[in-house]
Short mmCIF file of C-alpha atoms in Angstrom, two decimals:
data_model
loop_
_atom_site.label_atom_id
_atom_site.label_comp_id
_atom_site.label_asym_id
_atom_site.label_seq_id
_atom_site.Cartn_x
_atom_site.Cartn_y
_atom_site.Cartn_z
CA UNK A 1 -107.39 29.66 80.02
CA UNK A 2 -109.60 28.85 82.71
CA UNK A 3 -112.74 30.36 81.03
CA UNK A 4 -115.86 29.48 79.99
CA UNK A 5 -117.41 28.35 77.58
CA UNK A 6 -115.82 25.30 76.53
CA UNK A 7 -117.39 22.95 73.95
CA UNK A 8 -116.60 19.13 74.07
CA UNK A 9 -117.60 18.18 70.44
CA UNK A 10 -116.60 15.40 68.00
CA UNK A 11 -113.65 14.48 69.99
CA UNK A 12 -112.26 17.69 70.39
CA UNK A 13 -112.47 20.49 73.06
CA UNK A 14 -112.71 24.26 71.47
CA UNK A 15 -112.60 27.26 73.91
CA UNK A 16 -113.47 30.99 72.76
CA UNK A 17 -116.95 31.59 71.91
CA UNK A 18 -116.30 32.52 68.15
CA UNK A 19 -113.85 29.67 67.39
CA UNK A 20 -116.68 27.33 68.85
CA UNK A 21 -119.25 29.09 66.63
CA UNK A 22 -117.30 29.06 63.80
CA UNK A 23 -116.66 25.48 64.04
CA UNK A 24 -120.65 25.08 64.34
CA UNK A 25 -121.36 26.96 61.17
CA UNK A 26 -119.05 24.55 59.18
CA UNK A 27 -120.06 21.26 60.28
CA UNK A 28 -123.72 22.01 60.90
CA UNK A 29 -124.24 24.65 58.17
CA UNK A 30 -127.94 25.26 58.60
CA UNK A 31 -129.39 27.46 59.26
CA UNK A 32 -126.75 30.01 58.51
CA UNK A 33 -125.12 31.98 61.20
CA UNK A 34 -122.90 33.83 58.47
CA UNK A 35 -123.96 35.34 55.10
CA UNK A 36 -122.82 33.70 52.12
CA UNK A 37 -121.44 37.05 50.72
CA UNK A 38 -117.77 37.41 51.64
CA UNK A 39 -118.19 40.87 52.12
CA UNK A 40 -121.58 40.69 54.33
CA UNK A 41 -119.58 38.08 56.39
CA UNK A 42 -116.71 40.07 56.92
CA UNK A 43 -118.88 42.87 58.35
CA UNK A 44 -120.69 40.28 60.32
CA UNK A 45 -117.34 39.23 61.65
CA UNK A 46 -116.24 42.67 62.53
CA UNK A 47 -119.28 43.46 64.48
CA UNK A 48 -118.62 39.75 66.33
CA UNK A 49 -115.08 40.71 66.96
CA UNK A 50 -115.70 44.49 68.29
CA UNK A 51 -118.08 42.88 70.92
CA UNK A 52 -115.76 39.95 71.56
CA UNK A 53 -112.29 41.41 71.20
CA UNK A 54 -113.52 45.23 71.82
CA UNK A 55 -115.81 45.47 74.76
CA UNK A 56 -116.32 42.05 76.79
CA UNK A 57 -112.81 41.14 77.58
CA UNK A 58 -112.35 44.79 79.02
CA UNK A 59 -115.45 44.30 81.57
CA UNK A 60 -114.84 40.53 82.27
CA UNK A 61 -114.69 39.56 85.75
CA UNK A 62 -111.08 38.93 85.87
CA UNK A 63 -110.13 42.22 85.10
CA UNK A 64 -113.09 43.85 87.04
CA UNK A 65 -111.29 42.03 90.06
CA UNK A 66 -107.99 44.29 89.26
CA UNK A 67 -109.36 47.68 89.15
CA UNK A 68 -110.84 47.44 92.95
CA UNK A 69 -114.70 47.53 93.91
CA UNK A 70 -115.32 50.93 94.01
CA UNK A 71 -113.96 51.69 90.18
CA UNK A 72 -115.77 48.33 88.70
CA UNK A 73 -119.11 49.99 87.80
CA UNK A 74 -117.19 53.26 85.98
CA UNK A 75 -114.64 50.65 84.22
CA UNK A 76 -117.25 48.46 83.29
CA UNK A 77 -119.55 51.34 81.91
CA UNK A 78 -116.71 53.01 79.96
CA UNK A 79 -115.96 50.02 78.29
CA UNK A 80 -119.66 49.19 76.90
CA UNK A 81 -120.14 53.05 76.69
CA UNK A 82 -117.08 53.45 74.44
CA UNK A 83 -117.66 50.05 72.27
CA UNK A 84 -121.65 50.88 71.99
CA UNK A 85 -120.62 54.53 70.76
CA UNK A 86 -119.00 52.55 67.60
CA UNK A 87 -121.45 49.93 67.40
CA UNK A 88 -124.62 52.04 67.21
CA UNK A 89 -122.85 53.98 64.31
CA UNK A 90 -121.67 50.97 62.45
CA UNK A 91 -125.04 49.37 62.72
CA UNK A 92 -126.97 52.70 61.24
CA UNK A 93 -125.31 51.50 58.14
CA UNK A 94 -125.71 47.53 58.16
CA UNK A 95 -128.79 46.85 60.14
CA UNK A 96 -132.08 45.67 58.50
CA UNK A 97 -134.20 43.70 60.98
CA UNK A 98 -131.06 42.46 62.64
CA UNK A 99 -127.35 43.52 62.98
CA UNK A 100 -126.53 42.94 59.07
CA UNK A 101 -129.46 43.11 56.67
CA UNK A 102 -132.59 40.79 57.63
CA UNK A 103 -131.11 37.53 58.79
CA UNK A 104 -129.86 36.20 61.96
CA UNK A 105 -126.01 36.12 62.17
CA UNK A 106 -123.25 35.58 64.66
CA UNK A 107 -123.27 39.78 65.27
CA UNK A 108 -126.82 39.18 66.70
CA UNK A 109 -125.61 36.16 68.84
CA UNK A 110 -123.01 38.48 70.27
CA UNK A 111 -125.17 41.65 70.60
CA UNK A 112 -127.90 40.22 72.96
CA UNK A 113 -125.57 38.93 75.74
CA UNK A 114 -123.52 42.10 75.49
CA UNK A 115 -126.74 44.41 75.88
CA UNK A 116 -127.47 42.00 79.00
CA UNK A 117 -124.17 42.95 80.35
CA UNK A 118 -124.92 46.76 79.72
CA UNK A 119 -128.23 46.55 81.36
CA UNK A 120 -126.49 44.55 84.36
CA UNK A 121 -123.89 47.66 84.46
CA UNK A 122 -126.60 50.43 84.47
CA UNK A 123 -125.44 51.43 81.19
CA UNK A 124 -128.00 54.34 79.82
CA UNK A 125 -129.08 52.79 76.36
CA UNK A 126 -130.96 55.71 75.04
CA UNK A 127 -128.04 56.73 73.14
CA UNK A 128 -128.41 53.25 71.32
CA UNK A 129 -131.69 53.07 69.80
CA UNK A 130 -130.74 50.74 66.67
CA UNK A 131 -128.81 48.51 69.28
CA UNK A 132 -132.12 48.43 71.64
CA UNK A 133 -134.52 48.08 68.54
CA UNK A 134 -132.42 44.74 67.34
CA UNK A 135 -131.54 43.50 70.96
CA UNK A 136 -135.43 43.60 71.50
CA UNK A 137 -136.13 41.82 68.20
CA UNK A 138 -133.81 38.92 68.92
CA UNK A 139 -135.00 38.41 72.17
CA UNK A 140 -138.63 37.64 70.77
CA UNK A 141 -136.91 34.66 69.10
CA UNK A 142 -136.79 31.06 70.78
CA UNK A 143 -132.95 30.14 70.88
CA UNK A 144 -132.81 33.58 72.72
CA UNK A 145 -135.22 32.84 75.17
CA UNK A 146 -134.14 29.28 76.03
CA UNK A 147 -130.24 30.32 76.27
CA UNK A 148 -131.40 33.23 78.83
CA UNK A 149 -129.29 33.29 81.86
CA UNK A 150 -132.50 33.03 83.73
CA UNK A 151 -133.72 29.80 82.33
CA UNK A 152 -130.35 27.76 83.14
CA UNK A 153 -129.36 24.51 85.01
CA UNK A 154 -127.36 26.77 87.59
CA UNK A 155 -129.49 29.70 87.52
CA UNK A 156 -129.87 30.81 91.17
CA UNK A 157 -133.58 30.71 92.27
CA UNK A 158 -134.21 34.39 92.91
CA UNK A 159 -132.90 35.09 89.25
CA UNK A 160 -135.22 32.50 87.53
CA UNK A 161 -137.76 33.32 84.93
CA UNK B 1 -106.65 56.00 42.61
CA UNK B 2 -104.47 52.95 42.19
CA UNK B 3 -107.16 50.53 43.48
CA UNK B 4 -105.07 48.59 45.50
CA UNK B 5 -105.69 47.95 49.28
CA UNK B 6 -104.90 50.28 51.76
CA UNK B 7 -104.33 49.79 55.37
CA UNK B 8 -104.43 52.02 57.70
CA UNK B 9 -101.66 51.11 60.56
CA UNK B 10 -99.54 52.43 63.27
CA UNK B 11 -95.94 50.48 63.11
CA UNK B 12 -96.08 49.44 66.58
CA UNK B 13 -99.41 48.39 66.86
CA UNK B 14 -99.61 44.55 67.21
CA UNK B 15 -103.09 44.28 65.37
CA UNK B 16 -101.71 46.33 62.48
CA UNK B 17 -98.75 44.06 62.37
CA UNK B 18 -101.25 41.06 61.83
CA UNK B 19 -102.46 42.24 59.16
CA UNK B 20 -99.21 43.65 57.56
CA UNK B 21 -98.50 40.03 58.29
CA UNK B 22 -101.38 38.25 56.46
CA UNK B 23 -100.96 40.82 53.53
CA UNK B 24 -97.35 39.64 52.96
CA UNK B 25 -98.01 36.04 53.21
CA UNK B 26 -100.57 36.35 50.79
CA UNK B 27 -98.15 38.43 48.42
CA UNK B 28 -100.86 41.16 48.24
CA UNK B 29 -99.65 44.44 47.34
CA UNK B 30 -101.13 47.24 49.50
CA UNK B 31 -100.52 50.77 50.28
CA UNK B 32 -100.05 52.25 53.90
CA UNK B 33 -101.94 55.12 55.25
CA UNK B 34 -99.82 56.00 58.84
CA UNK B 35 -102.28 56.54 61.67
CA UNK B 36 -100.16 57.94 64.70
CA UNK B 37 -101.61 56.95 67.96
CA UNK B 38 -99.92 58.99 70.09
CA UNK B 39 -98.94 62.21 68.08
CA UNK B 40 -101.70 65.15 68.15
CA UNK B 41 -103.21 63.34 70.94
CA UNK B 42 -103.74 60.80 69.04
CA UNK B 43 -105.00 60.38 65.37
CA UNK B 44 -106.98 57.86 65.81
CA UNK B 45 -109.22 60.57 67.36
CA UNK B 46 -109.72 62.50 64.43
CA UNK B 47 -113.07 63.17 63.01
CA UNK B 48 -111.79 61.94 59.43
CA UNK B 49 -110.81 58.71 60.74
CA UNK B 50 -113.39 58.33 63.15
CA UNK B 51 -115.81 58.42 60.27
CA UNK B 52 -113.63 55.80 58.99
CA UNK B 53 -113.77 53.77 61.79
CA UNK B 54 -115.95 54.11 64.55
CA UNK B 55 -114.22 52.37 67.26
CA UNK B 56 -111.27 54.82 66.46
CA UNK B 57 -108.88 51.88 66.35
CA UNK B 58 -106.23 50.52 63.82
CA UNK B 59 -106.03 48.47 61.64
CA UNK B 60 -108.64 49.34 58.85
CA UNK B 61 -108.37 47.94 55.54
CA UNK B 62 -109.93 49.65 52.51
CA UNK B 63 -110.30 46.60 49.91
CA UNK B 64 -112.68 45.32 47.16
CA UNK B 65 -115.03 49.07 47.63
CA UNK B 66 -115.62 47.80 51.51
CA UNK B 67 -113.82 49.29 54.81
CA UNK B 68 -113.24 46.71 57.24
CA UNK B 69 -112.08 46.95 61.13
CA UNK B 70 -110.89 44.40 63.52
CA UNK B 71 -108.03 42.67 62.69
CA UNK B 72 -109.44 38.74 62.57
CA UNK B 73 -112.12 39.79 60.23
CA UNK B 74 -109.96 41.45 57.87
CA UNK B 75 -107.74 38.11 57.90
CA UNK B 76 -110.67 36.10 57.35
CA UNK B 77 -111.97 38.03 54.44
CA UNK B 78 -108.59 38.24 52.89
CA UNK B 79 -108.37 34.25 53.38
CA UNK B 80 -111.88 33.90 51.81
CA UNK B 81 -111.18 35.93 48.82
CA UNK B 82 -107.51 34.99 48.20
CA UNK B 83 -107.06 31.49 49.42
CA UNK B 84 -103.74 30.81 48.59
CA UNK B 85 -101.52 30.54 50.28
CA UNK B 86 -103.76 29.19 52.95
CA UNK B 87 -103.82 31.05 56.41
CA UNK B 88 -106.68 28.39 58.18
CA UNK B 89 -106.26 24.24 57.69
CA UNK B 90 -108.61 22.87 55.60
CA UNK B 91 -109.84 20.47 58.36
CA UNK B 92 -112.53 21.88 60.30
CA UNK B 93 -111.06 20.52 63.74
CA UNK B 94 -107.58 21.96 62.90
CA UNK B 95 -109.08 25.16 61.95
CA UNK B 96 -110.75 25.61 65.22
CA UNK B 97 -107.83 25.10 66.99
CA UNK B 98 -106.11 27.63 64.91
CA UNK B 99 -109.25 30.31 65.43
CA UNK B 100 -108.99 29.35 69.13
CA UNK B 101 -105.68 29.92 69.66
CA UNK B 102 -105.92 33.53 67.64
CA UNK B 103 -109.16 34.51 69.72
CA UNK B 104 -106.84 33.54 72.71
CA UNK B 105 -104.42 36.49 72.02
CA UNK B 106 -107.04 38.72 69.99
CA UNK B 107 -109.77 38.96 72.67
CA UNK B 108 -107.88 37.18 75.89
CA UNK B 109 -104.98 38.97 75.78
CA UNK B 110 -104.28 42.00 73.64
CA UNK B 111 -107.54 44.24 74.29
CA UNK B 112 -106.32 43.92 78.07
CA UNK B 113 -103.33 45.67 77.36
CA UNK B 114 -104.15 47.81 74.60
CA UNK B 115 -103.27 51.32 74.81
CA UNK B 116 -106.51 52.95 75.88
CA UNK B 117 -106.72 50.59 78.61
CA UNK B 118 -103.44 51.23 79.69
CA UNK B 119 -104.26 54.81 79.79
CA UNK B 120 -106.95 54.20 82.28
CA UNK B 121 -104.88 52.20 84.86
CA UNK B 122 -102.38 55.10 85.79
CA UNK B 123 -98.87 55.64 84.97
CA UNK B 124 -97.21 53.50 87.44
CA UNK B 125 -99.54 50.47 87.11
CA UNK B 126 -99.19 50.48 83.28
CA UNK B 127 -96.38 47.65 83.32
CA UNK B 128 -97.57 45.37 85.78
CA UNK B 129 -101.10 45.47 84.67
CA UNK B 130 -99.78 44.62 80.86
CA UNK B 131 -97.35 41.61 82.39
CA UNK B 132 -100.37 40.24 84.07
CA UNK B 133 -102.64 40.30 81.09
CA UNK B 134 -99.84 38.77 79.12
CA UNK B 135 -98.48 36.26 81.42
CA UNK B 136 -102.18 35.01 82.06
CA UNK B 137 -102.78 34.63 78.67
CA UNK B 138 -99.12 33.19 77.74
CA UNK B 139 -99.34 30.85 80.75
CA UNK B 140 -102.70 29.10 78.97
CA UNK B 141 -101.39 29.50 75.76
CA UNK B 142 -97.79 27.76 76.17
CA UNK B 143 -99.82 24.91 77.35
CA UNK B 144 -102.10 24.87 74.37
CA UNK B 145 -99.29 25.00 72.04
CA UNK B 146 -97.33 22.08 73.92
CA UNK B 147 -100.24 19.59 72.54
CA UNK B 148 -101.14 21.68 69.11
CA UNK B 149 -97.59 22.84 67.95
CA UNK B 150 -95.37 21.33 65.13
CA UNK B 151 -92.80 23.58 63.54
CA UNK B 152 -95.39 26.30 64.03
CA UNK B 153 -98.52 27.06 66.39
CA UNK B 154 -100.75 24.11 64.83
CA UNK B 155 -98.68 21.55 63.08
CA UNK B 156 -96.28 22.23 60.39
CA UNK B 157 -98.13 25.31 58.62
CA UNK B 158 -98.06 28.71 59.22
CA UNK B 159 -101.56 30.02 59.95
CA UNK B 160 -103.67 32.76 61.54
CA UNK B 161 -102.54 31.31 65.09
CA UNK B 162 -98.81 32.23 64.18
CA UNK B 163 -99.73 35.84 62.61
CA UNK B 164 -101.35 36.65 66.24
CA UNK B 165 -98.51 35.04 68.15
CA UNK B 166 -95.54 37.01 66.87
CA UNK B 167 -96.83 40.76 67.53
CA UNK B 168 -97.89 39.50 71.03
CA UNK B 169 -94.54 38.04 71.69
CA UNK B 170 -93.28 41.55 70.31
CA UNK B 171 -95.63 43.23 73.22
CA UNK B 172 -94.47 40.92 75.98
CA UNK B 173 -91.11 42.13 75.10
CA UNK B 174 -91.82 45.75 75.06
CA UNK B 175 -93.28 45.28 78.48
CA UNK B 176 -90.32 43.30 79.85
CA UNK B 177 -92.32 39.94 80.64
CA UNK B 178 -89.86 37.12 81.13
CA UNK B 179 -90.38 34.39 78.16
CA UNK B 180 -88.07 31.69 80.06
CA UNK B 181 -91.55 29.99 81.16
CA UNK B 182 -92.40 29.69 77.57
CA UNK B 183 -90.28 27.94 75.68
CA UNK B 184 -92.64 26.57 72.84
CA UNK B 185 -93.86 30.18 72.25
CA UNK B 186 -90.18 31.61 72.11
CA UNK B 187 -89.43 28.60 69.93
CA UNK B 188 -92.24 29.36 67.39
CA UNK B 189 -91.75 32.89 67.57
CA UNK B 190 -87.85 32.45 66.66
CA UNK B 191 -88.94 30.28 63.45
CA UNK B 192 -91.63 32.70 62.30
CA UNK B 193 -89.36 35.85 62.66
CA UNK B 194 -86.96 34.28 60.28
CA UNK B 195 -89.56 33.97 57.60
CA UNK B 196 -89.82 37.01 55.03
CA UNK B 197 -93.64 37.97 55.40
CA UNK B 198 -92.89 38.71 59.32
CA UNK B 199 -89.81 40.57 58.45
CA UNK B 200 -91.12 42.95 55.95
CA UNK B 201 -94.05 43.84 57.90
CA UNK B 202 -92.02 44.24 61.02
CA UNK B 203 -92.66 47.56 63.29
CA UNK B 204 -88.66 48.51 62.55
CA UNK B 205 -89.63 48.33 58.71
CA UNK B 206 -92.62 50.76 58.19
CA UNK B 207 -92.86 54.13 56.66
CA UNK B 208 -93.66 55.61 60.10
CA UNK B 209 -91.45 53.72 61.94
CA UNK B 210 -89.44 56.59 64.04
CA UNK B 211 -85.61 57.13 63.00
CA UNK B 212 -84.16 55.67 66.07
CA UNK B 213 -86.18 52.46 66.39
CA UNK B 214 -85.70 51.64 62.32
CA UNK B 215 -84.11 48.51 61.42
#
């Protein structure tokens, strides 16, 4: 697919971030990224898919290249706003401390990077208080910090934390 | 109230078709509420439907007292609660491959050629835009399938990957994508279309199929 991420693990090569995370969940089950209850699990997956299929692919670099330089910002903003309008509404009934109840899940893992994309494309986040609140709580956790774009081996010097 | 699951579906929506296939494969009886994505400016934008699904998209499945959007999330729930026949292999590595292929289609191809995106690129650009999205994805998929496929996408058992494949090939045909570079995709698609679940769920046999497209 000529895309990242790809994970080479246990002798196989997996693309597609959600497929990778589901494999990690099955083979390294603790701590859990998916609730045990099938109904809560479905909600976590729905939110993850909303972000990973409903928002990100539409503002992905390869798509942005096709809409022309001057259209990129409004295009990306539209994709994110449209998705966040729906997500904010959904989270109002599912969220506790995090996206679904009070345990960090795959939905939270998808949320934070998408909020970072929103900020990069200068999306006004004030219509999304639930998204913003959860994002802030998650960014305080170590896993979300060590993995942050500003702390990677390939982070350019001027963006490094 | 019959207690049967209720699927909000559009006959031609490839995402809706995925769920219809999965329900048929698992022998789950359900009701359809057709949502016309074009008529009346798009019935998915009605206030009533928005309350049901803030994403304003089909499919939505009401089942076991919950409402689930996103076709893959729906299918994973069906797999967990109605586990036979299986849509996912038991082996975690094969399962990962099935999910990867499903995601390639459901995140990598379909959203980019979705109606809501096509509306934004302008009438005269829609066909080339959709063709490009599908071609790009199918180039990758054909290559992957060459190492994973048996009778079907992954080995010889029908899986979620196959459920995603057939509706995407139908989209390819609708957008006049030349399928000759994709012999593995075409071959698997043909084998799947021979199965009953893929036939009863077909867009040409739905309650909301227009008369001129009906089988």
